[in-house]
Short mmCIF file of C-alpha atoms in Angstrom, two decimals:
data_model
loop_
_atom_site.label_atom_id
_atom_site.label_comp_id
_atom_site.label_asym_id
_atom_site.label_seq_id
_atom_site.Cartn_x
_atom_site.Cartn_y
_atom_site.Cartn_z
CA MET F 7 39.90 -16.93 42.31
CA LYS F 8 39.49 -16.95 46.07
CA LEU F 9 36.43 -18.76 47.40
CA ASP F 10 34.79 -17.61 50.59
CA PHE F 11 34.31 -20.49 53.02
CA SER F 12 32.95 -18.39 55.90
CA SER F 13 29.38 -19.53 55.25
CA PRO F 14 29.46 -22.49 52.89
CA PHE F 15 26.35 -24.17 51.47
CA THR F 16 25.08 -26.96 53.70
CA GLU F 17 23.15 -30.11 52.86
CA ARG F 18 19.97 -28.05 53.42
CA THR F 19 20.77 -25.27 50.95
CA PRO F 20 18.25 -25.56 48.09
CA ARG F 21 20.94 -25.63 45.40
CA VAL F 22 22.60 -28.55 47.16
CA VAL F 23 19.29 -30.30 47.76
CA ASN F 24 18.39 -29.95 44.10
CA ALA F 25 21.78 -31.13 42.94
CA ALA F 26 21.61 -34.17 45.24
CA LYS F 27 18.29 -35.14 43.66
CA LEU F 28 20.15 -35.68 40.39
CA HIS F 29 21.32 -39.06 41.70
CA ARG F 30 17.96 -40.32 40.47
CA ALA F 31 17.45 -40.83 36.73
CA LYS F 32 13.93 -39.39 36.89
CA GLU F 33 15.16 -36.16 38.45
CA ARG F 34 17.95 -35.86 35.89
CA LYS F 35 15.35 -36.09 33.15
CA LYS F 36 13.02 -33.61 34.85
CA ALA F 37 15.73 -31.05 35.59
CA GLY F 38 17.61 -31.52 32.34
CA ARG F 39 20.82 -31.66 34.36
CA ILE F 40 23.30 -34.33 35.45
CA LEU F 41 25.62 -34.51 38.46
CA VAL F 42 29.20 -35.73 38.37
CA GLU F 43 31.82 -36.15 41.06
CA GLY F 44 35.59 -36.35 41.31
CA PHE F 45 38.49 -34.61 39.65
CA ASN F 46 38.48 -36.38 36.27
CA SER F 47 34.77 -35.97 35.61
CA VAL F 48 34.51 -32.42 36.91
CA ASP F 49 37.62 -31.30 35.08
CA ALA F 50 36.32 -32.76 31.80
CA ALA F 51 32.85 -31.28 32.38
CA ILE F 52 34.29 -27.82 32.91
CA SER F 53 36.83 -27.88 30.11
CA THR F 54 34.26 -29.09 27.58
CA GLY F 55 31.69 -26.49 28.62
CA ALA F 56 29.13 -28.93 29.97
CA ALA F 57 29.29 -27.77 33.58
CA THR F 58 26.98 -25.03 34.86
CA ASP F 59 27.74 -25.24 38.59
CA LEU F 60 30.78 -26.35 40.54
CA PHE F 61 30.51 -27.39 44.20
CA VAL F 62 33.69 -27.73 46.26
CA THR F 63 34.67 -28.29 49.87
CA GLN F 64 37.46 -26.20 51.32
CA SER F 65 40.01 -28.99 51.12
CA ALA F 66 38.96 -29.83 47.55
CA ALA F 67 39.24 -26.16 46.58
CA GLU F 68 42.86 -26.20 47.73
CA ARG F 69 43.66 -29.53 46.18
CA TYR F 70 42.02 -28.73 42.85
CA ALA F 71 42.74 -25.01 42.73
CA ASP F 72 43.32 -25.12 38.96
CA VAL F 73 39.87 -26.55 38.33
CA VAL F 74 38.25 -23.88 40.49
CA THR F 75 40.17 -21.16 38.65
CA ALA F 76 39.20 -22.58 35.26
CA ALA F 77 35.54 -22.72 36.34
CA GLY F 78 35.71 -19.05 37.24
CA TYR F 79 37.07 -18.09 33.84
CA LEU F 80 34.50 -20.23 32.05
CA ASP F 81 31.48 -18.64 33.76
CA VAL F 82 30.66 -21.71 35.79
CA TYR F 83 28.99 -20.83 39.10
CA VAL F 84 31.34 -21.86 41.89
CA HIS F 85 29.83 -22.77 45.26
CA ALA F 86 31.63 -23.38 48.54
CA ILE F 87 30.10 -26.33 50.41
CA ASP F 88 30.69 -27.94 53.78
CA ASP F 89 31.47 -31.60 54.39
CA LYS F 90 27.87 -32.58 55.07
CA ALA F 91 26.78 -31.04 51.79
CA ALA F 92 29.56 -33.00 50.09
CA ALA F 93 28.33 -36.21 51.71
CA SER F 94 24.81 -35.55 50.44
CA LEU F 95 26.08 -34.99 46.90
CA SER F 96 28.42 -37.96 46.93
CA GLU F 97 27.89 -41.56 45.92
CA THR F 98 31.33 -42.67 47.07
CA VAL F 99 32.57 -43.81 50.48
CA THR F 100 35.27 -41.18 50.75
CA THR F 101 34.22 -38.29 48.58
CA PRO F 102 36.82 -36.16 46.81
CA GLY F 103 34.59 -33.14 47.66
CA ILE F 104 34.32 -31.77 44.12
CA PHE F 105 31.10 -31.93 42.07
CA ALA F 106 29.65 -30.41 38.93
CA VAL F 107 26.08 -30.00 37.76
CA CYS F 108 26.11 -30.21 33.98
CA ARG F 109 23.94 -29.97 30.94
CA PRO F 110 23.15 -33.40 29.49
CA VAL F 111 25.80 -34.55 27.05
CA LEU F 112 24.11 -37.38 25.20
CA TRP F 113 24.03 -37.15 21.42
CA THR F 114 21.49 -38.59 19.03
CA VAL F 115 22.70 -41.75 17.31
CA GLY F 116 22.91 -39.95 13.98
CA LYS F 117 24.98 -37.08 15.35
CA ALA F 118 27.21 -39.39 17.35
CA LEU F 119 28.00 -41.42 14.25
CA GLY F 120 28.87 -38.29 12.30
CA ARG F 121 29.67 -38.47 8.63
CA LYS F 122 32.26 -41.19 8.25
CA PRO F 123 32.78 -43.15 11.45
CA GLN F 124 35.65 -45.61 11.54
CA LEU F 125 35.22 -47.30 14.89
CA VAL F 126 32.10 -47.38 17.04
CA THR F 127 31.37 -49.22 20.29
CA VAL F 128 27.81 -50.50 20.69
CA PRO F 129 27.20 -51.91 24.16
CA VAL F 130 23.85 -53.74 24.19
CA GLU F 131 21.71 -53.84 27.34
CA THR F 132 24.58 -52.91 29.62
CA SER F 133 23.27 -53.26 33.17
CA GLU F 134 26.16 -52.07 35.31
CA PRO F 135 27.11 -48.35 35.52
CA GLY F 136 30.78 -49.14 36.18
CA ASN F 137 30.93 -51.16 32.99
CA ALA F 138 29.18 -48.42 31.03
CA GLY F 139 31.81 -45.97 32.24
CA THR F 140 34.73 -48.29 31.54
CA LEU F 141 33.42 -48.85 28.01
CA MET F 142 33.34 -45.08 27.38
CA ARG F 143 36.87 -44.75 28.76
CA VAL F 144 38.38 -47.57 26.73
CA SER F 145 36.52 -46.42 23.58
CA ASP F 146 37.89 -42.91 24.04
CA SER F 147 41.39 -44.31 24.67
CA MET F 148 41.29 -46.35 21.50
CA GLY F 149 40.18 -43.36 19.44
CA ALA F 150 36.69 -44.68 18.71
CA ASP F 151 34.29 -42.18 17.15
CA ALA F 152 31.32 -42.88 19.41
CA VAL F 153 29.70 -45.13 21.97
CA ILE F 154 26.07 -46.06 21.28
CA PHE F 155 24.32 -47.69 24.23
CA ALA F 156 21.58 -49.77 22.62
CA GLY F 157 18.50 -51.41 24.11
CA ASN F 158 17.50 -51.29 27.73
CA THR F 159 20.70 -49.98 29.33
CA VAL F 160 21.80 -48.16 32.45
CA ASP F 161 22.07 -44.40 32.17
CA PRO F 162 25.56 -43.54 30.88
CA GLN F 163 25.13 -40.10 32.46
CA SER F 164 24.76 -41.37 36.02
CA ASN F 165 27.39 -40.22 38.48
CA LYS F 166 28.83 -43.73 38.76
CA ALA F 167 29.07 -44.27 35.01
CA ALA F 168 30.62 -40.83 34.56
CA ARG F 169 33.15 -41.56 37.29
CA ALA F 170 34.16 -44.90 35.78
CA SER F 171 34.56 -43.12 32.45
CA ALA F 172 37.23 -40.90 34.06
CA GLY F 173 36.01 -37.93 32.02
CA SER F 174 35.45 -39.76 28.73
CA LEU F 175 31.68 -39.22 28.96
CA PHE F 176 32.49 -35.61 28.10
CA HIS F 177 35.18 -36.38 25.51
CA ILE F 178 33.62 -38.90 23.18
CA PRO F 179 30.16 -38.71 21.56
CA VAL F 180 27.83 -40.95 23.55
CA ALA F 181 24.28 -41.86 22.55
CA ARG F 182 21.56 -44.05 24.00
CA GLU F 183 18.83 -45.67 21.94
CA PRO F 184 16.37 -48.31 23.20
CA ASN F 185 15.49 -49.46 19.68
CA ILE F 186 18.31 -51.83 18.75
CA LYS F 187 17.03 -52.53 15.22
CA GLN F 188 17.06 -48.83 14.51
CA VAL F 189 20.64 -48.59 15.74
CA LEU F 190 21.67 -51.49 13.49
CA GLY F 191 20.10 -49.71 10.52
CA GLN F 192 21.98 -46.53 11.30
CA LEU F 193 25.28 -48.39 11.71
CA ARG F 194 24.81 -49.99 8.31
CA SER F 195 23.84 -46.71 6.66
CA ALA F 196 27.01 -45.23 8.05
CA GLY F 197 29.00 -47.86 6.16
CA LEU F 198 30.14 -49.82 9.19
CA GLN F 199 30.64 -53.57 9.23
CA ILE F 200 28.85 -54.95 12.27
CA LEU F 201 30.93 -57.34 14.34
CA ALA F 202 29.47 -59.11 17.35
CA THR F 203 31.47 -60.69 20.14
CA ALA F 204 30.35 -64.28 20.67
CA ALA F 205 31.56 -67.26 22.66
CA ASP F 206 31.18 -69.45 19.56
CA GLY F 207 31.99 -67.11 16.73
CA ASP F 208 32.23 -67.78 12.99
CA VAL F 209 35.85 -66.69 13.20
CA THR F 210 38.40 -65.62 15.78
CA LEU F 211 39.49 -62.04 16.26
CA ASP F 212 42.74 -62.46 14.31
CA GLN F 213 40.82 -63.70 11.25
CA VAL F 214 38.66 -60.61 10.70
CA ASP F 215 39.50 -57.66 8.46
CA LEU F 216 39.60 -55.05 11.19
CA ALA F 217 40.90 -52.28 8.95
CA LYS F 218 37.37 -51.72 7.65
CA PRO F 219 35.09 -49.21 9.38
CA THR F 220 33.67 -51.25 12.24
CA ALA F 221 30.93 -51.22 14.84
CA TRP F 222 31.45 -53.64 17.73
CA LEU F 223 28.30 -55.07 19.32
CA LEU F 224 29.05 -56.02 22.92
CA GLY F 225 26.57 -58.11 24.88
CA ASN F 226 25.22 -57.74 28.36
CA GLU F 227 27.47 -58.76 31.28
CA ALA F 228 25.35 -61.75 32.28
CA HIS F 229 23.88 -63.22 29.12
CA GLY F 230 25.85 -61.82 26.18
CA LEU F 231 24.08 -61.01 22.93
CA ASP F 232 20.87 -62.86 22.14
CA ASP F 233 20.62 -65.07 19.06
CA ASP F 234 18.45 -62.64 17.09
CA LEU F 235 21.04 -59.95 17.42
CA LEU F 236 23.95 -62.29 16.72
CA ASN F 237 22.22 -63.20 13.47
CA GLU F 238 21.89 -59.54 12.51
CA ALA F 239 25.65 -58.99 12.79
CA ASP F 240 27.83 -59.35 9.71
CA ILE F 241 30.34 -61.54 11.52
CA ARG F 242 30.29 -63.25 14.92
CA VAL F 243 33.78 -63.00 16.38
CA SER F 244 35.36 -64.95 19.22
CA ILE F 245 38.33 -63.84 21.22
CA PRO F 246 40.52 -66.94 21.53
CA ILE F 247 40.39 -68.25 25.11
CA ARG F 248 43.58 -70.09 25.88
CA GLY F 249 43.31 -71.14 29.53
CA ARG F 250 40.51 -72.73 31.54
CA ALA F 251 38.43 -69.57 31.92
CA GLU F 252 35.14 -69.70 30.10
CA SER F 253 35.10 -66.13 28.94
CA LEU F 254 36.35 -62.60 29.43
CA ASN F 255 34.33 -59.96 31.20
CA LEU F 256 32.68 -57.20 29.20
CA ALA F 257 35.29 -54.49 29.70
CA THR F 258 38.32 -56.65 29.01
CA ALA F 259 36.71 -58.16 25.90
CA ALA F 260 35.89 -54.67 24.64
CA ALA F 261 39.44 -53.47 25.32
CA ILE F 262 40.94 -56.28 23.26
CA CYS F 263 38.54 -55.86 20.32
CA LEU F 264 38.91 -52.09 20.20
CA TYR F 265 42.69 -52.18 20.52
CA GLN F 266 42.94 -54.65 17.65
CA SER F 267 40.60 -52.56 15.50
CA ALA F 268 42.46 -49.34 16.23
CA GLN F 269 45.78 -50.96 15.41
CA ALA F 270 44.53 -52.44 12.14
CA GLN F 271 42.97 -49.15 11.08
CA GLU F 272 46.12 -47.22 11.90
CA ALA F 273 48.27 -49.66 9.91
CA GLU F 274 45.96 -49.12 6.94
CA GLU F 275 46.23 -45.34 6.97
CA MET C 21 21.84 -86.84 45.35
CA LYS C 22 18.71 -85.69 47.16
CA LEU C 23 19.22 -83.06 49.83
CA ASP C 24 16.91 -82.93 52.80
CA PHE C 25 15.53 -79.42 53.33
CA SER C 26 13.18 -80.33 56.22
CA SER C 27 15.55 -78.81 58.79
CA PRO C 28 18.14 -76.72 56.97
CA PHE C 29 21.07 -75.00 58.68
CA THR C 30 20.18 -71.50 59.85
CA GLU C 31 22.35 -68.44 60.33
CA ARG C 32 22.88 -69.64 63.94
CA THR C 33 24.16 -73.11 63.08
CA PRO C 34 27.84 -73.21 64.13
CA ARG C 35 29.05 -74.40 60.71
CA VAL C 36 27.31 -71.44 59.08
CA VAL C 37 28.56 -69.03 61.74
CA ASN C 38 32.11 -70.25 61.23
CA ALA C 39 31.85 -70.08 57.45
CA ALA C 40 30.47 -66.53 57.62
CA LYS C 41 33.51 -65.48 59.67
CA LEU C 42 35.66 -66.25 56.63
CA HIS C 43 34.62 -62.91 55.15
CA ARG C 44 37.42 -61.47 57.27
CA ALA C 45 41.02 -62.01 56.16
CA LYS C 46 42.16 -62.65 59.73
CA GLU C 47 39.64 -65.45 60.16
CA ARG C 48 40.64 -66.99 56.83
CA LYS C 49 44.22 -67.11 58.02
CA LYS C 50 43.28 -68.53 61.42
CA ALA C 51 40.96 -71.20 60.03
CA GLY C 52 43.07 -72.04 57.01
CA ARG C 53 39.93 -71.90 54.91
CA ILE C 54 38.37 -69.52 52.39
CA LEU C 55 34.73 -68.91 51.42
CA VAL C 56 33.47 -68.44 47.89
CA GLU C 57 30.03 -67.73 46.50
CA GLY C 58 28.18 -68.16 43.22
CA PHE C 59 28.06 -70.82 40.54
CA ASN C 60 31.37 -70.12 38.76
CA SER C 61 33.49 -70.02 41.89
CA VAL C 62 31.80 -72.93 43.62
CA ASP C 63 31.84 -75.09 40.51
CA ALA C 64 35.56 -74.42 39.99
CA ALA C 65 36.30 -75.00 43.68
CA ILE C 66 34.57 -78.37 43.61
CA SER C 67 35.93 -79.60 40.30
CA THR C 68 39.51 -78.71 41.27
CA GLY C 69 39.24 -80.41 44.66
CA ALA C 70 39.63 -77.23 46.71
CA ALA C 71 36.16 -77.31 48.30
CA THR C 72 35.56 -79.10 51.59
CA ASP C 73 31.97 -77.96 52.27
CA LEU C 74 29.13 -76.91 50.02
CA PHE C 75 26.21 -74.82 51.34
CA VAL C 76 23.06 -74.49 49.23
CA THR C 77 19.58 -73.09 49.60
CA GLN C 78 16.68 -75.15 48.29
CA SER C 79 16.26 -73.04 45.17
CA ALA C 80 20.01 -73.10 44.48
CA ALA C 81 20.06 -76.88 44.93
CA GLU C 82 17.47 -77.16 42.18
CA ARG C 83 19.09 -74.64 39.93
CA TYR C 84 22.61 -76.05 40.34
CA ALA C 85 21.69 -79.73 40.71
CA ASP C 86 24.78 -80.83 38.76
CA VAL C 87 27.11 -79.03 41.13
CA VAL C 88 25.43 -80.61 44.14
CA THR C 89 25.70 -84.05 42.54
CA ALA C 90 29.38 -83.52 41.70
CA ALA C 91 30.04 -82.41 45.28
CA GLY C 92 28.50 -85.64 46.56
CA TYR C 93 30.72 -87.77 44.31
CA LEU C 94 33.81 -85.81 45.28
CA ASP C 95 33.36 -86.24 49.03
CA VAL C 96 32.50 -82.61 49.65
CA TYR C 97 30.16 -82.19 52.63
CA VAL C 98 26.86 -80.84 51.33
CA HIS C 99 24.73 -78.75 53.69
CA ALA C 100 21.17 -77.56 53.17
CA ILE C 101 20.76 -73.95 54.37
CA ASP C 102 17.83 -71.58 54.69
CA ASP C 103 17.63 -68.10 53.18
CA LYS C 104 18.80 -66.33 56.32
CA ALA C 105 21.87 -68.52 56.46
CA ALA C 106 22.51 -67.67 52.81
CA ALA C 107 22.22 -63.96 53.58
CA SER C 108 24.77 -64.32 56.39
CA LEU C 109 27.21 -66.10 54.09
CA SER C 110 26.70 -63.72 51.19
CA GLU C 111 28.50 -60.54 50.24
CA THR C 112 26.17 -59.78 47.34
CA VAL C 113 22.85 -57.96 47.22
CA THR C 114 20.92 -60.84 45.70
CA THR C 115 22.77 -63.99 46.64
CA PRO C 116 22.78 -66.96 44.28
CA GLY C 117 22.46 -69.16 47.42
CA ILE C 118 25.44 -71.42 46.71
CA PHE C 119 28.68 -71.28 48.71
CA ALA C 120 31.79 -73.36 49.25
CA VAL C 121 34.31 -73.44 52.05
CA CYS C 122 37.66 -74.33 50.52
CA ARG C 123 41.26 -75.04 51.36
CA PRO C 124 43.49 -72.08 50.51
CA VAL C 125 44.69 -72.19 46.93
CA LEU C 126 47.59 -69.75 46.89
CA TRP C 127 50.91 -71.03 45.59
CA THR C 128 54.42 -69.92 46.53
CA VAL C 129 55.96 -67.66 43.90
CA GLY C 130 58.48 -70.35 42.99
CA LYS C 131 55.84 -73.02 42.49
CA ALA C 132 53.52 -70.68 40.62
CA LEU C 133 56.28 -69.81 38.17
CA GLY C 134 57.05 -73.48 37.56
CA ARG C 135 59.97 -74.50 35.41
CA LYS C 136 59.64 -72.52 32.21
CA PRO C 137 56.96 -69.85 32.42
CA GLN C 138 56.09 -68.03 29.21
CA LEU C 139 53.63 -65.39 30.40
CA VAL C 140 53.12 -64.14 33.93
CA THR C 141 50.92 -61.35 35.29
CA VAL C 142 52.36 -59.38 38.20
CA PRO C 143 49.82 -56.92 39.66
CA VAL C 144 51.61 -54.60 42.08
CA GLU C 145 49.79 -53.22 45.12
CA THR C 146 46.36 -53.96 43.74
CA SER C 147 43.89 -52.38 46.13
CA GLU C 148 40.52 -53.40 44.75
CA PRO C 149 39.23 -57.00 45.06
CA GLY C 150 37.17 -56.75 41.86
CA ASN C 151 40.29 -55.79 39.93
CA ALA C 152 42.28 -58.61 41.51
CA GLY C 153 39.61 -61.04 40.36
CA THR C 154 39.37 -59.60 36.86
CA LEU C 155 43.16 -59.84 36.51
CA MET C 156 43.06 -63.55 37.41
CA ARG C 157 40.24 -64.10 34.93
CA VAL C 158 41.88 -62.32 32.02
CA SER C 159 45.25 -63.97 32.79
CA ASP C 160 43.61 -67.39 32.78
CA SER C 161 41.77 -66.53 29.53
CA MET C 162 44.98 -65.51 27.84
CA GLY C 163 46.73 -68.71 28.89
CA ALA C 164 49.15 -67.03 31.30
CA ASP C 165 51.11 -69.40 33.54
CA ALA C 166 50.56 -67.55 36.79
CA VAL C 167 49.43 -64.41 38.56
CA ILE C 168 51.80 -63.07 41.23
CA PHE C 169 50.26 -60.36 43.41
CA ALA C 170 53.27 -58.37 44.63
CA GLY C 171 53.60 -55.84 47.42
CA ASN C 172 50.83 -54.73 49.70
CA THR C 173 47.78 -56.08 47.88
CA VAL C 174 44.23 -57.10 48.61
CA ASP C 175 43.67 -60.77 49.35
CA PRO C 176 43.12 -62.57 46.04
CA GLN C 177 41.26 -65.29 47.98
CA SER C 178 38.54 -63.00 49.31
CA ASN C 179 35.01 -63.86 48.25
CA LYS C 180 34.78 -60.72 46.10
CA ALA C 181 38.06 -61.35 44.29
CA ALA C 182 37.14 -65.00 43.76
CA ARG C 183 33.78 -63.97 42.36
CA ALA C 184 35.27 -61.46 39.94
CA SER C 185 37.70 -64.17 38.83
CA ALA C 186 34.69 -66.29 37.73
CA GLY C 187 36.49 -69.44 38.88
CA SER C 188 39.95 -68.57 37.60
CA LEU C 189 41.31 -68.32 41.17
CA PHE C 190 41.04 -72.10 41.14
CA HIS C 191 42.28 -72.61 37.58
CA ILE C 192 45.48 -70.63 37.35
CA PRO C 193 48.40 -70.65 39.83
CA VAL C 194 48.08 -67.54 41.99
CA ALA C 195 50.70 -66.33 44.47
CA ARG C 196 51.00 -63.35 46.80
CA GLU C 197 54.31 -61.95 47.95
CA PRO C 198 54.75 -58.64 49.83
CA ASN C 199 58.45 -58.41 48.95
CA ILE C 200 58.49 -56.96 45.45
CA LYS C 201 62.28 -57.08 45.03
CA GLN C 202 62.21 -60.78 45.79
CA VAL C 203 59.51 -61.30 43.16
CA LEU C 204 61.58 -59.41 40.59
CA GLY C 205 64.56 -61.66 41.36
CA GLN C 206 62.45 -64.77 40.90
CA LEU C 207 60.99 -63.49 37.62
CA ARG C 208 64.49 -62.87 36.29
CA SER C 209 65.76 -66.27 37.46
CA ALA C 210 62.86 -67.84 35.61
CA GLY C 211 64.14 -66.26 32.40
CA LEU C 212 61.34 -63.75 31.99
CA GLN C 213 61.75 -60.31 30.49
CA ILE C 214 60.14 -57.80 32.82
CA LEU C 215 57.82 -55.34 31.10
CA ALA C 216 56.15 -52.53 33.02
CA THR C 217 53.10 -50.61 31.87
CA ALA C 218 53.78 -46.88 32.03
CA ALA C 219 52.05 -43.72 30.85
CA ASP C 220 55.35 -42.48 29.41
CA GLY C 221 57.05 -45.64 28.28
CA ASP C 222 60.36 -46.11 26.46
CA VAL C 223 58.40 -47.75 23.68
CA THR C 224 54.80 -48.50 22.70
CA LEU C 225 53.26 -51.92 22.95
CA ASP C 226 53.63 -52.68 19.25
CA GLN C 227 57.40 -52.03 19.43
CA VAL C 228 58.26 -54.71 21.98
CA ASP C 229 59.32 -58.28 21.23
CA LEU C 230 56.39 -59.95 22.92
CA ALA C 231 57.27 -63.45 21.71
CA LYS C 232 59.88 -63.71 24.50
CA PRO C 233 58.88 -65.17 27.88
CA THR C 234 57.37 -62.17 29.63
CA ALA C 235 56.27 -60.94 33.04
CA TRP C 236 53.94 -57.94 32.99
CA LEU C 237 54.19 -55.56 35.94
CA LEU C 238 50.86 -53.78 36.36
CA GLY C 239 50.60 -50.79 38.69
CA ASN C 240 48.07 -49.89 41.32
CA GLU C 241 44.70 -48.49 40.17
CA ALA C 242 45.31 -45.00 41.54
CA HIS C 243 49.00 -44.27 41.23
CA GLY C 244 50.46 -46.81 38.78
CA LEU C 245 53.95 -48.17 39.33
CA ASP C 246 56.39 -46.06 41.33
CA ASP C 247 59.61 -44.84 39.77
CA ASP C 248 61.85 -47.29 41.60
CA LEU C 249 59.93 -50.19 40.22
CA LEU C 250 59.71 -48.71 36.73
CA ASN C 251 63.50 -48.48 36.76
CA GLU C 252 63.82 -52.12 37.72
CA ALA C 253 61.83 -53.26 34.69
CA ASP C 254 63.65 -54.20 31.48
CA ILE C 255 61.34 -52.08 29.35
CA ARG C 256 58.69 -49.49 30.18
CA VAL C 257 55.82 -49.93 27.75
CA SER C 258 52.99 -47.56 26.86
CA ILE C 259 49.71 -48.59 25.33
CA PRO C 260 49.05 -45.98 22.64
CA ILE C 261 46.20 -43.71 23.72
CA ARG C 262 44.44 -42.34 20.67
CA GLY C 263 41.55 -40.27 22.01
CA ARG C 264 41.29 -37.70 24.76
CA ALA C 265 41.32 -40.17 27.64
CA GLU C 266 44.39 -39.95 29.82
CA SER C 267 44.78 -43.63 30.44
CA LEU C 268 43.13 -47.04 30.53
CA ASN C 269 41.99 -48.65 33.73
CA LEU C 270 43.97 -51.51 35.22
CA ALA C 271 41.88 -54.39 33.90
CA THR C 272 41.56 -53.11 30.34
CA ALA C 273 45.28 -52.29 30.14
CA ALA C 274 46.10 -55.79 31.40
CA ALA C 275 43.73 -57.36 28.88
CA ILE C 276 45.41 -55.59 25.97
CA CYS C 277 48.97 -56.39 27.09
CA LEU C 278 48.22 -60.05 27.79
CA TYR C 279 46.30 -60.55 24.57
CA GLN C 280 49.16 -59.09 22.55
CA SER C 281 51.69 -61.26 24.39
CA ALA C 282 49.64 -64.42 23.95
CA GLN C 283 49.23 -63.73 20.25
CA ALA C 284 52.93 -63.04 19.69
CA GLN C 285 53.94 -66.15 21.60
CA GLU C 286 51.48 -68.30 19.69
CA ALA C 287 52.72 -66.98 16.35
CA GLU C 288 56.26 -67.93 17.40
CA GLU C 289 55.42 -71.55 18.24
#
């Protein structure tokens, strides 16, 4: 497909203006659309059918010609934009110049868990979009069934979270539920053991039966999981810290727990 | 120790002006000093003897009274600063109001490796300070002996890298060497097997003998390790990707590799 760049959309074109508004959570909710940026996110949004509109600069259209072609085949509206329009749509310092407006992709908790989940990531009160994205990416990489953001969390569908997920927002079922108790009930009903990461756990990671269907509760970046929630978990698990560091950060702790779970479950199969 | 806040240093006080200059790598080199911010970094800098000067706002002095007291005992100059001075020293949006000027803490590669290293992290051409810091933190947590930043990397002593390291910059030997071939030679001389993370590895992580003394080469965030370097490694290792994600990010991949190595080495002891 050949795009016509003789009169591209500018930052004043209504479609661009409306898309740029989607940086704000309130506007995403109102419009029932989300905005993502960059090759990985846009490619995943198009290939999974979530994208409705693609916006590309001339240089991005050349660089990502395959994505533009795929969008054409998949009935995604493709719009040529100029650099100023790209800047208005972007949240990055040097924008890749490729954007997609998409239908929301969040699932309900029940749907995300499906019928027999084996491995589920449950970030609690995640406050940093980059971390939310990294958690989706590592969960997807480790073959988890779903990511359930519980409590008062950042929006996993924000551009920044989507970008950090490198496309995984579109690949793995993701849900968001403010009511943590309700989430815990649903995890239990789904037959999952609930493990919580804790600085002072009952046991260390190598002492848990990780072959069982498992939901991992992961605390907030700054203050971890609160005591109430730790008490609700079946087992409080510590990752052994060997050096002089006090703890791991959220994403690295999640990576280690999920990798160990995935390995144990695979060995069991 | 009671600090006098009746006439705190302002953003115009020469000591504050000079400390604020340390945000720039060139000034750090010229002054032979680095600047760190936040409780974890400052606490580690003071307790390890790296700090020469502590700067605190009134509210930070109350909140971190123990750190201020420790600084007094350890002959660190303690300076009361006002909020504008804190803003000029800070690189964060909401500054914690506590800063330390420190002697540089980088080691030579030889010294960092020591006599019989067991586990060494070797980030290659790391371009993001937050990643550099996270790699120091996870390496420290996993009991690694050293972190060697090889090639053209960000400065691991920048405020942002120090902050992401949560104090580990001061806890674990860290070196920086632009000449990658030289680093490889030193790793080999130290008796380390050289493992490289690769999307298409010779083997997967669970197939390697991780009990051996190991150096992990970790590629750049955007383009991984280049072919030359992959060929220099003893083994190219893939982390099994189970879902639809294409890869893990740098920090989560490092966390998994180092955790597995630390576990295998501990089991061997």
